[in-house]
């Protein structure tokens, strides 16, 4: 059995970012975090963020660590 690792944002982070920072749409949020609105939806459903997106989220939230990214273990 092979074990692979996947990263995901902490649950609910995308919707909290959108409401707390008053982004009017997924497109507006996507622009701020350097991804498309389709990628925002993927992140909301547990998709892996790019490094650029993770850094943009850290900047928006004022975090100096990427502690909002969780490692997800999957058996392949």
XYZ file of C-alpha atoms in Angstrom:
76
model
C 0.000 0.000 0.000
C 1.231 3.456 -0.895
C 0.482 6.428 1.322
C 0.235 9.842 -0.265
C -0.301 13.180 1.392
C -2.577 15.997 0.360
C -2.931 19.449 1.858
C -6.213 21.261 2.412
C -7.273 24.507 4.046
C -8.792 24.362 7.501
C -12.527 23.670 7.195
C -14.644 26.780 6.660
C -11.691 29.092 5.969
C -12.808 30.087 2.460
C -16.287 31.126 3.612
C -14.862 32.959 6.651
C -12.433 34.854 4.415
C -15.252 35.787 2.065
C -17.552 37.078 4.811
C -14.988 38.561 7.226
C -13.261 40.522 4.479
C -16.497 41.338 2.646
C -15.662 39.850 -0.730
C -18.821 40.112 -2.820
C -18.189 36.968 -4.864
C -15.924 33.965 -5.263
C -14.358 35.813 -8.193
C -13.427 38.769 -5.963
C -12.019 36.422 -3.322
C -10.154 34.488 -6.012
C -8.518 37.647 -7.286
C -7.342 38.458 -3.766
C -5.940 34.975 -3.145
C -4.518 34.535 -6.653
C -6.814 31.900 -8.091
C -9.952 31.574 -10.198
C -13.494 31.343 -8.860
C -13.520 27.656 -9.882
C -10.364 27.115 -7.806
C -12.017 28.916 -4.867
C -14.822 26.362 -5.071
C -12.277 23.515 -5.203
C -10.542 24.919 -2.112
C -13.895 25.121 -0.346
C -14.382 21.397 -1.066
C -10.928 20.410 0.210
C -8.683 21.069 -2.783
C -4.983 21.675 -2.313
C -3.989 25.373 -2.346
C -1.050 26.577 -4.409
C 1.857 28.141 -2.559
C 0.919 31.563 -3.995
C -2.645 31.162 -2.735
C -1.436 30.084 0.708
C 0.826 33.141 0.941
C -2.003 35.444 -0.180
C -4.318 33.980 2.467
C -1.617 34.472 5.108
C -1.231 38.112 4.057
C -4.988 38.764 4.139
C -5.425 37.132 7.544
C -2.271 38.618 9.045
C -0.796 35.227 9.867
C 2.949 34.762 9.714
C 2.646 30.969 9.545
C 0.754 28.689 7.196
C -0.976 26.964 10.119
C -4.328 27.105 8.326
C -3.161 24.343 5.958
C -3.906 20.811 7.123
C -2.250 17.661 5.882
C -4.727 15.048 4.705
C -3.571 11.423 4.524
C -4.970 9.221 1.787
C -4.288 5.571 1.093
C -3.621 5.017 -2.598
